[in-house]
mmCIF file of C-alpha atoms in Angstrom:
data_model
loop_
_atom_site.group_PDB
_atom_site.id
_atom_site.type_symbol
_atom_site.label_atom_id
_atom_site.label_comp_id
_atom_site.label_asym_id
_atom_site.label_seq_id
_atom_site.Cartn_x
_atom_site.Cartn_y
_atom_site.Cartn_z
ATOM 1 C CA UNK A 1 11.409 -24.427 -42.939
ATOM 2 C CA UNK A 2 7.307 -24.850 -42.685
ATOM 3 C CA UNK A 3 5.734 -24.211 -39.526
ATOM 4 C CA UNK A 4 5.651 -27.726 -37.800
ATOM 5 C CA UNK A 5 3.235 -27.286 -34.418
ATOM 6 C CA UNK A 6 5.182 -30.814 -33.210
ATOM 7 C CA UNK A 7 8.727 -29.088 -33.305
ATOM 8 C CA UNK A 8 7.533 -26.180 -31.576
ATOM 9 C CA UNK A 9 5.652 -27.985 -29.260
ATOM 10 C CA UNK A 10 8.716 -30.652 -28.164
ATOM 11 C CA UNK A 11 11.360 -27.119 -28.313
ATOM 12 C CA UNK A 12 9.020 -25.787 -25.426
ATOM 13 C CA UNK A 13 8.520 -29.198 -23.755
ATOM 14 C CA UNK A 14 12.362 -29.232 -23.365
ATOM 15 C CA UNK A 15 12.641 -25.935 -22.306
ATOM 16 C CA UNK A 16 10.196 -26.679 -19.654
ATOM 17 C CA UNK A 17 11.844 -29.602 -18.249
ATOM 18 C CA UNK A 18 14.853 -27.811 -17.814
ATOM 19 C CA UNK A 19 13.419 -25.325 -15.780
ATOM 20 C CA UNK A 20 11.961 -27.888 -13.185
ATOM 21 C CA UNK A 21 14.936 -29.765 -12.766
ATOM 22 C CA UNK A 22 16.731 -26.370 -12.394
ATOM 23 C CA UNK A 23 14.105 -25.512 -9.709
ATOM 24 C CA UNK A 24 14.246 -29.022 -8.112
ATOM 25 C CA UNK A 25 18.345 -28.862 -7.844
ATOM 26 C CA UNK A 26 18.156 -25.804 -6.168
ATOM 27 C CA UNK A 27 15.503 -26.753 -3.926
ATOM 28 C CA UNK A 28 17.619 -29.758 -3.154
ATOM 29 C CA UNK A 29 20.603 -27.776 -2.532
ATOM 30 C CA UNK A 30 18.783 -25.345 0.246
ATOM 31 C CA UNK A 31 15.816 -26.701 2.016
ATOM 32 C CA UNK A 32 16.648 -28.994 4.522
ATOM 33 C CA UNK A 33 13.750 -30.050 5.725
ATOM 34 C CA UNK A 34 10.245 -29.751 3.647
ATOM 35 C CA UNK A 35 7.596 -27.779 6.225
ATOM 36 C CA UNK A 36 4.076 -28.749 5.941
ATOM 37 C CA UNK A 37 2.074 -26.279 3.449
ATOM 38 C CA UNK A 38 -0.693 -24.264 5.685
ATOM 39 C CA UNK A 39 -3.682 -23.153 3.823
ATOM 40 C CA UNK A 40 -2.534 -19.499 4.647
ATOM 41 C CA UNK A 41 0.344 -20.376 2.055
ATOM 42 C CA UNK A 42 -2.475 -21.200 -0.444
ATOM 43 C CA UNK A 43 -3.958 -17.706 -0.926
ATOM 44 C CA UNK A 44 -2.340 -17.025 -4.148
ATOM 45 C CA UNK A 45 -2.940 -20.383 -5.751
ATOM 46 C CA UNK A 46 -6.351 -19.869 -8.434
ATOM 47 C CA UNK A 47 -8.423 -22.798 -8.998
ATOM 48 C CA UNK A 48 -9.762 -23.394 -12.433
ATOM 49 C CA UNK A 49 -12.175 -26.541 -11.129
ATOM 50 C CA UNK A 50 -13.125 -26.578 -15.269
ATOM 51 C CA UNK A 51 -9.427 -27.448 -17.012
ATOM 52 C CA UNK A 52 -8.185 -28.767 -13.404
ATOM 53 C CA UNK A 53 -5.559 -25.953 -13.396
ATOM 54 C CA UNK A 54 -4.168 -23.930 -11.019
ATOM 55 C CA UNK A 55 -1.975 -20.653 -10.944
ATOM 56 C CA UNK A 56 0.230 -19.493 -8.314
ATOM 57 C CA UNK A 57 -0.179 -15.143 -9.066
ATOM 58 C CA UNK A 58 2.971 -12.797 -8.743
ATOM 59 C CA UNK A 59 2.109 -9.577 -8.704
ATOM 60 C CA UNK A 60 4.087 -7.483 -11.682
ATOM 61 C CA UNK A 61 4.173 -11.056 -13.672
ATOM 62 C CA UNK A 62 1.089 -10.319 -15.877
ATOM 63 C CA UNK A 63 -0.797 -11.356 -13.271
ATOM 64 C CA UNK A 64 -3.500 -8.881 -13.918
ATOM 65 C CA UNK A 65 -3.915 -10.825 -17.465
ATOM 66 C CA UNK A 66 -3.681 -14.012 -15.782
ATOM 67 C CA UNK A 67 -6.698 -13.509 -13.591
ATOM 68 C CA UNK A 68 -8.356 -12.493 -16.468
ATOM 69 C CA UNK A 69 -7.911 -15.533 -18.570
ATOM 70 C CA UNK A 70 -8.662 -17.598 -15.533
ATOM 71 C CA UNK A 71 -11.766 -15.479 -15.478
ATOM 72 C CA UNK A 72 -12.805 -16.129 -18.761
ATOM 73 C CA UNK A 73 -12.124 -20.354 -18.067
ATOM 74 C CA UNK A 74 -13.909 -20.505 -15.032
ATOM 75 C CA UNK A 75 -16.882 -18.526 -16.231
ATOM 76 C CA UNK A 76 -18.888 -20.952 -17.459
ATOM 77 C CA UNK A 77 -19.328 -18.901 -20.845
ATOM 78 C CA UNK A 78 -19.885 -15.436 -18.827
ATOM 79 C CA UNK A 79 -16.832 -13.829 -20.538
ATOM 80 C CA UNK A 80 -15.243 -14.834 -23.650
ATOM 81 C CA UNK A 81 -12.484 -12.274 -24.560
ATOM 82 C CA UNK A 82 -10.342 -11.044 -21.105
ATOM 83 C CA UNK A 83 -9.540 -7.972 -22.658
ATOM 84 C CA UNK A 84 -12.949 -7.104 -21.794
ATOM 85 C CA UNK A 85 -12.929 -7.772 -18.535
ATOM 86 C CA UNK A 86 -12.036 -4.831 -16.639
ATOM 87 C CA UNK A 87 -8.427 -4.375 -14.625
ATOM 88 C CA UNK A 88 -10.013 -4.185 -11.694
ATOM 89 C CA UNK A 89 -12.363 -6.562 -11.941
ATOM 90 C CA UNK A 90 -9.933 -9.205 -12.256
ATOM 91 C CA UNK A 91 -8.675 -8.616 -8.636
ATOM 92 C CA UNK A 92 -11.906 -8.654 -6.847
ATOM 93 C CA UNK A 93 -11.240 -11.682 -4.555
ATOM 94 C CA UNK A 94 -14.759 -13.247 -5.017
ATOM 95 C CA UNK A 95 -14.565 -13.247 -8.834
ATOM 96 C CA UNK A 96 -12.048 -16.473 -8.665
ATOM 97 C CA UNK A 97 -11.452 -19.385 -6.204
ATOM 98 C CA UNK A 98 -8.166 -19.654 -4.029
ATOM 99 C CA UNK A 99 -6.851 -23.161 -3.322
ATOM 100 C CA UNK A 100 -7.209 -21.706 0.539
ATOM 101 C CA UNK A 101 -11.058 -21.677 0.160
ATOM 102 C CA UNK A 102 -11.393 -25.667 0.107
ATOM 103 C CA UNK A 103 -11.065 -28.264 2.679
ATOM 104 C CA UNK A 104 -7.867 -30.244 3.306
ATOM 105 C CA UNK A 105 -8.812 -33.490 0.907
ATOM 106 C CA UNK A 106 -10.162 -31.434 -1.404
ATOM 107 C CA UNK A 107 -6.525 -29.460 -1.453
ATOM 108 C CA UNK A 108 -4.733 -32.624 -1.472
ATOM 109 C CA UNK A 109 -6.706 -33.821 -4.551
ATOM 110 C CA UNK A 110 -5.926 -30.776 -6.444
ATOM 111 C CA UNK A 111 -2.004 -30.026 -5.616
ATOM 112 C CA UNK A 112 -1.751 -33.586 -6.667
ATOM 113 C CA UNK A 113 -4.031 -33.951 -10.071
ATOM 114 C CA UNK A 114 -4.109 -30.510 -11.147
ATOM 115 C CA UNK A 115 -1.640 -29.063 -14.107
ATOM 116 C CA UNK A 116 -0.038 -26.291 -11.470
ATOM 117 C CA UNK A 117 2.006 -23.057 -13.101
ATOM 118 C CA UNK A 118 3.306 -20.153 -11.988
ATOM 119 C CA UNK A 119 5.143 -16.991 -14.077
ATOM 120 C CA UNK A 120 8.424 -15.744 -12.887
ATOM 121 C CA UNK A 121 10.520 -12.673 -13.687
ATOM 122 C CA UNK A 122 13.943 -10.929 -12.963
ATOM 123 C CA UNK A 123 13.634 -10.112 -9.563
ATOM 124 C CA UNK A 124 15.177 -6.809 -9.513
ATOM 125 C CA UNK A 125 12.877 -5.287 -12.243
ATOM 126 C CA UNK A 126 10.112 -6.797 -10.766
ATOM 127 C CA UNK A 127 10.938 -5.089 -7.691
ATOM 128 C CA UNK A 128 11.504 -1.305 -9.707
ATOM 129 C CA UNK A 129 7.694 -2.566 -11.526
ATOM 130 C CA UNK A 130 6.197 -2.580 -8.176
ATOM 131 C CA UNK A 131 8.003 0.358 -6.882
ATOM 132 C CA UNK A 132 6.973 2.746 -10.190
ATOM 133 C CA UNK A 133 3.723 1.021 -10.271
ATOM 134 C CA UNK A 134 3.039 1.692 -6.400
ATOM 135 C CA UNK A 135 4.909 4.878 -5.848
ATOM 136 C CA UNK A 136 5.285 7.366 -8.399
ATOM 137 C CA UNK A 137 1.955 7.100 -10.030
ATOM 138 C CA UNK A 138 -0.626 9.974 -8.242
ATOM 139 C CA UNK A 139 -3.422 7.837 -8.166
ATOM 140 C CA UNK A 140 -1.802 5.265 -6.058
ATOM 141 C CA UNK A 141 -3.298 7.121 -2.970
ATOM 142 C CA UNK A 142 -3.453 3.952 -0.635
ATOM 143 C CA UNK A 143 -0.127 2.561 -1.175
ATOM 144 C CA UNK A 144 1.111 6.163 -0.505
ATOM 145 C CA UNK A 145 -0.985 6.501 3.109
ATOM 146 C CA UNK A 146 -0.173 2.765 3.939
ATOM 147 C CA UNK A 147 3.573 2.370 3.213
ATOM 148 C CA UNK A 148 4.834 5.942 1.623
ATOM 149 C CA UNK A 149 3.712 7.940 4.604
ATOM 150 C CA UNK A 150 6.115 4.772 7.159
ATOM 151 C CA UNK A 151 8.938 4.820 4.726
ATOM 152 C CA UNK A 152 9.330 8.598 4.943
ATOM 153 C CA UNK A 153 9.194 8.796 8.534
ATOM 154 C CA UNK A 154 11.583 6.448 9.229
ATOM 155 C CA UNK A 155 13.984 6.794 5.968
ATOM 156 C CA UNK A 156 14.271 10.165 5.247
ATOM 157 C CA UNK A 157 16.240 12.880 7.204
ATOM 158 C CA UNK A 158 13.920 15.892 7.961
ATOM 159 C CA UNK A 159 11.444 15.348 5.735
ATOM 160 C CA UNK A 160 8.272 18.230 5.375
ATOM 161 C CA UNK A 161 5.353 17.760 6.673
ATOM 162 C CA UNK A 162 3.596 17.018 3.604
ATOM 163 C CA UNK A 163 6.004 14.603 2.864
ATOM 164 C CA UNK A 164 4.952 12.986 6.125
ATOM 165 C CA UNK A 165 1.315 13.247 5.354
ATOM 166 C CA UNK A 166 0.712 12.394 1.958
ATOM 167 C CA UNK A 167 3.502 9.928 1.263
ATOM 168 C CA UNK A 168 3.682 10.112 -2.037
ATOM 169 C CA UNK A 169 6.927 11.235 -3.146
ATOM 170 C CA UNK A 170 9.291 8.022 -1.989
ATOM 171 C CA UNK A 171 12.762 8.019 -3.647
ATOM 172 C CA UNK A 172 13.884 4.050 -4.476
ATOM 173 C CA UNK A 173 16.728 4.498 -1.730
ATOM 174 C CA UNK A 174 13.938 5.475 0.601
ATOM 175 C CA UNK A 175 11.888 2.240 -0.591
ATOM 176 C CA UNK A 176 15.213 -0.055 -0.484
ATOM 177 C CA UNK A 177 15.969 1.295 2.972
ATOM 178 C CA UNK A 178 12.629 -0.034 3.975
ATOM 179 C CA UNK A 179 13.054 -3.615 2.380
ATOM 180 C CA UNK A 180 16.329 -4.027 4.491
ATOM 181 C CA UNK A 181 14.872 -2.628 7.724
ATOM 182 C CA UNK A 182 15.277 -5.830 9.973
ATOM 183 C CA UNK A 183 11.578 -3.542 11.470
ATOM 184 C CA UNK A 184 9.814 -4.093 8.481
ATOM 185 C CA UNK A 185 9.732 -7.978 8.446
ATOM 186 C CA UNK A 186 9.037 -7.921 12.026
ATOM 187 C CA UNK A 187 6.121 -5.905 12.075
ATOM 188 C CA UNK A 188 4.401 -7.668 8.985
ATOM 189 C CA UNK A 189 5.228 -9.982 5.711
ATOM 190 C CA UNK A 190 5.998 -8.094 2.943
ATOM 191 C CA UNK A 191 3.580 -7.053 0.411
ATOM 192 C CA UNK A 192 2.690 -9.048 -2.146
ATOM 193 C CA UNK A 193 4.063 -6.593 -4.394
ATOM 194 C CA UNK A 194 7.641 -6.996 -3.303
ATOM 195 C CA UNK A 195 7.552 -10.532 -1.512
ATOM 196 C CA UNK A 196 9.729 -12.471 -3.087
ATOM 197 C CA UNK A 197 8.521 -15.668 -5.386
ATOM 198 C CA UNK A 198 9.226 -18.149 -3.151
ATOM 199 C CA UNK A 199 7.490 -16.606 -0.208
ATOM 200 C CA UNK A 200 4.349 -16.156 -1.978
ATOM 201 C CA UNK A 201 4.514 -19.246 -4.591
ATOM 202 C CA UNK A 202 6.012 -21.959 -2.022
ATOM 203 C CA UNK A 203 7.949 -23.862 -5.364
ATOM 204 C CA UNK A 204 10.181 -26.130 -3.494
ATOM 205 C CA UNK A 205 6.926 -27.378 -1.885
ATOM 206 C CA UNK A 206 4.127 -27.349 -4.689
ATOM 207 C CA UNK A 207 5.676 -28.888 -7.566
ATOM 208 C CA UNK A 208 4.833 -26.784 -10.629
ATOM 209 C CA UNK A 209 4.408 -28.377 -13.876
ATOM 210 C CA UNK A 210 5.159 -25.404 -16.235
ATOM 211 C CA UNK A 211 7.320 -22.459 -14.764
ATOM 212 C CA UNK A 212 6.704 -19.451 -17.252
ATOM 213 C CA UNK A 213 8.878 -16.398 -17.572
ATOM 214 C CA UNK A 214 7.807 -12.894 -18.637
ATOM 215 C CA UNK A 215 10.186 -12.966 -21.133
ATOM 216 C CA UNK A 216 8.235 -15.875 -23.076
ATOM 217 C CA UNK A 217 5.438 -14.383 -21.565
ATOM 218 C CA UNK A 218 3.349 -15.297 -25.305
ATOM 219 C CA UNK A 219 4.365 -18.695 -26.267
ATOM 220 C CA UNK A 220 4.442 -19.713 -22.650
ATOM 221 C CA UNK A 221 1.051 -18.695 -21.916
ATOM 222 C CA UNK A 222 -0.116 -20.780 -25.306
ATOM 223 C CA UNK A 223 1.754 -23.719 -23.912
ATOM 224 C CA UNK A 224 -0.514 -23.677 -20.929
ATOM 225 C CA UNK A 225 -3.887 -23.173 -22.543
ATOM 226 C CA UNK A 226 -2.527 -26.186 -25.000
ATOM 227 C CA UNK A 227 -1.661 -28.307 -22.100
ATOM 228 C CA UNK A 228 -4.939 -27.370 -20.688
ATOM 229 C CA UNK A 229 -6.857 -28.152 -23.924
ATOM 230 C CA UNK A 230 -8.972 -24.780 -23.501
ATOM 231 C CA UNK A 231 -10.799 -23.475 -26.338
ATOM 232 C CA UNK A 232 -9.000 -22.043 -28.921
ATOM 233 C CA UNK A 233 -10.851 -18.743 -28.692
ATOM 234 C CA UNK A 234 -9.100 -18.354 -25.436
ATOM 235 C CA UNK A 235 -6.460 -16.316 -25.961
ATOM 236 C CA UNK A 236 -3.708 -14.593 -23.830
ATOM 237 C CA UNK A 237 -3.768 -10.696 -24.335
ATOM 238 C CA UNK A 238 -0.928 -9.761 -26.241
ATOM 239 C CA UNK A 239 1.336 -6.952 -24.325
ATOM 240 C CA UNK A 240 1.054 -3.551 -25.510
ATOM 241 C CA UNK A 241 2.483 -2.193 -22.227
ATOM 242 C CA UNK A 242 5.104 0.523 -23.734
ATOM 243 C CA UNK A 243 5.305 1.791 -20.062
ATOM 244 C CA UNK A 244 6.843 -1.471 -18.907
ATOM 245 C CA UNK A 245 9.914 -1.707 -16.358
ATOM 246 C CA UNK A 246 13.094 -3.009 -18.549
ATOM 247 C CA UNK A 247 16.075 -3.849 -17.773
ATOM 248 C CA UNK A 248 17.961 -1.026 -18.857
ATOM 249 C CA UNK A 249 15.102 1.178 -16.420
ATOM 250 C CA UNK A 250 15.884 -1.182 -13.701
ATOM 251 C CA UNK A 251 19.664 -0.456 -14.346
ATOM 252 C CA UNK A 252 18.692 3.328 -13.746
ATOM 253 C CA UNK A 253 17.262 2.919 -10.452
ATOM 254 C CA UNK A 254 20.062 1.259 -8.761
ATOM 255 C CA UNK A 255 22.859 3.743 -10.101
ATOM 256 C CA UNK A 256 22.130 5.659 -6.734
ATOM 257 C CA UNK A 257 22.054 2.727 -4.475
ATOM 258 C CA UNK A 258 25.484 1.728 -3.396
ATOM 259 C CA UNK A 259 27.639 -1.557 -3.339
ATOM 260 C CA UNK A 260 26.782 -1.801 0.277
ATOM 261 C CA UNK A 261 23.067 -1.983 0.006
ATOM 262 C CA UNK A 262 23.155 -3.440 -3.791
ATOM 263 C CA UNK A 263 24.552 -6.311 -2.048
ATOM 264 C CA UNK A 264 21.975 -7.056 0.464
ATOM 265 C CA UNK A 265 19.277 -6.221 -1.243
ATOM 266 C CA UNK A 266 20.505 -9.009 -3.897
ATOM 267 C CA UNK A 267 21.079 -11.106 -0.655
ATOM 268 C CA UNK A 268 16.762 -10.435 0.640
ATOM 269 C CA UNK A 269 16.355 -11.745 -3.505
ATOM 270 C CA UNK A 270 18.575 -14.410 -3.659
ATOM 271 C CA UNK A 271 16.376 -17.341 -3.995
ATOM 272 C CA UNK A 272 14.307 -16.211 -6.884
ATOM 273 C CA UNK A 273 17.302 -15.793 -8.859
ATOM 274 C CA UNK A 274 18.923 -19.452 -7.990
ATOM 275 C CA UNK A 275 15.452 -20.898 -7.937
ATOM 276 C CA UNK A 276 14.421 -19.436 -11.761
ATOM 277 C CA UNK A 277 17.873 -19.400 -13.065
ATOM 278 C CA UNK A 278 18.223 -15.264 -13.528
ATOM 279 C CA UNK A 279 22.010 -14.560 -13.638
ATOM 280 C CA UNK A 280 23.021 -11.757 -11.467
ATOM 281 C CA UNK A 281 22.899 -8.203 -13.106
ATOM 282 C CA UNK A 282 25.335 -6.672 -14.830
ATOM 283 C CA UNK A 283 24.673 -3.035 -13.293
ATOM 284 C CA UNK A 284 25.223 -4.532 -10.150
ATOM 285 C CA UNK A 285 28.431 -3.401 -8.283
ATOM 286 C CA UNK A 286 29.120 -6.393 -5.794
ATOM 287 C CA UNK A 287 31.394 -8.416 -7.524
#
């Protein structure tokens, strides 16, 4: 069979609209009543004024590249390959435009004209991601003093001093202790790093158009910059991540946790995986 750009283009097209109506069913089925968006909701929504896009970022969804490419199309010419632009770089707040950042008409205008996409992934080893990303790596100092140092206190049974100090050595238990605490909602959202999808994204509210997974991560990616009709130097980074979280990893980490807490911790995810179609795992032990 030749390579036909049409076929491939009305395979993805279909694959697309499936996901919506899968999103809008479920929405259906468990929002009662639709609550009016604040612009506090629209702090992870990217504006790409250019292409009249805009991207909802999850953290641990390639969001890092994302920024980058949104970089590199809102730039005016000031970066052309977003390899180049450093990791950090791409998080520095001022470098790209929230939806927050604009007056209410001006929102309006662009949740309802705008091509609006978000990128999803299995909630459970997006959740281990964050947790190896933010946890076991040394350099990680902040997350360690900010959340490590709390979780130990409160999680672990006579833990050293050090422990206590430098909170850097948080088992997963210890971190899905935490997640359940009925405390730590109290006290504060979640962190971006662990809030689930629908917290951060608001997708039975904002209506995306294209609802990518990390596991199309390429050809959904070219989709967008094809909807978008950006130049066709643009191009998403390809992964070369061997570190990455799988699934078999993620399977790993919750061998220790039991039924009990396997449970309710699917329970705190729920949504995302009705919402984006992810069938329950099949390490999990709460059947």
């Amino acid at each position: 069979l030749f390579f036909c750009p049409q076929f491939e283009q009305s395979t993805l097209q279909a694959v697309h609209h499936q996901r919506r109506e899968m999103l809008s069913n479920v929405c259906n089925r468990y929002t009662r009543k639709r609550r009016l968006l604040q612009p506090d909701d629209l702090r992870h929504l990217v504006v790409d004024d250019t292409h009249g896009l805009l991207y909802c970022y999850v953290p641990k969804v390639a969001c890092t590249n994302w920024k980058r490419v949104m970089m590199v199309l809102t730039g005016q010419g000031k970066y052309q390959d977003p390899l180049e632009i450093p990791a950090h770089e791409a998080h520095v707040a001022s470098n790209l435009r929230t939806l927050s950042e604009y007056s209410i008409p001006e929102i309006n205008y662009r949740l309802r004209s705008y091509l609006k996409f978000i990128f999803v992934r299995e909630p459970f080893e997006r959740l281990v991601s964050a947790y190896r990303n933010k946890f076991t790596l040394s350099y990680n100092t902040a997350f360690h003093k900010r959340y490590g140092t709390k979780i130990i206190r409160r999680h672990r049974q006579e833990p050293s001093d050090k422990a206590l100090e430098r909170g850097d050595d948080v088992r997963f238990e210890e971190f899905v202790y935490y997640l359940l605490d009925p405390r730590t909602q109290q006290e504060e959202p979640f962190n971006e790093h662990w809030e689930r999808v629908h917290s951060l994204c608001h997708p039975c509210i904002i209506h995306y158009d294209v609802v990518g997974k990390y596991e199309t991560l390429a050809e959904d990616a070219n989709y967008i910059l094809q909807l978008i009709g950006a130049d066709t130097s643009v191009k998403f980074p390809a992964s070369s991540k061997t570190t990455r979280t799988t699934d078999d990893m993620t399977a790993q980490f919750f061998q220790d946790i039991s039924p009990f807490y396997q449970r309710r911790l699917f329970n705190l995810y729920k949504m995302d995986y009705l919402l984006f179609n992810y069938s329950i795992p099949s390490y999990l032990r709460i059947r």
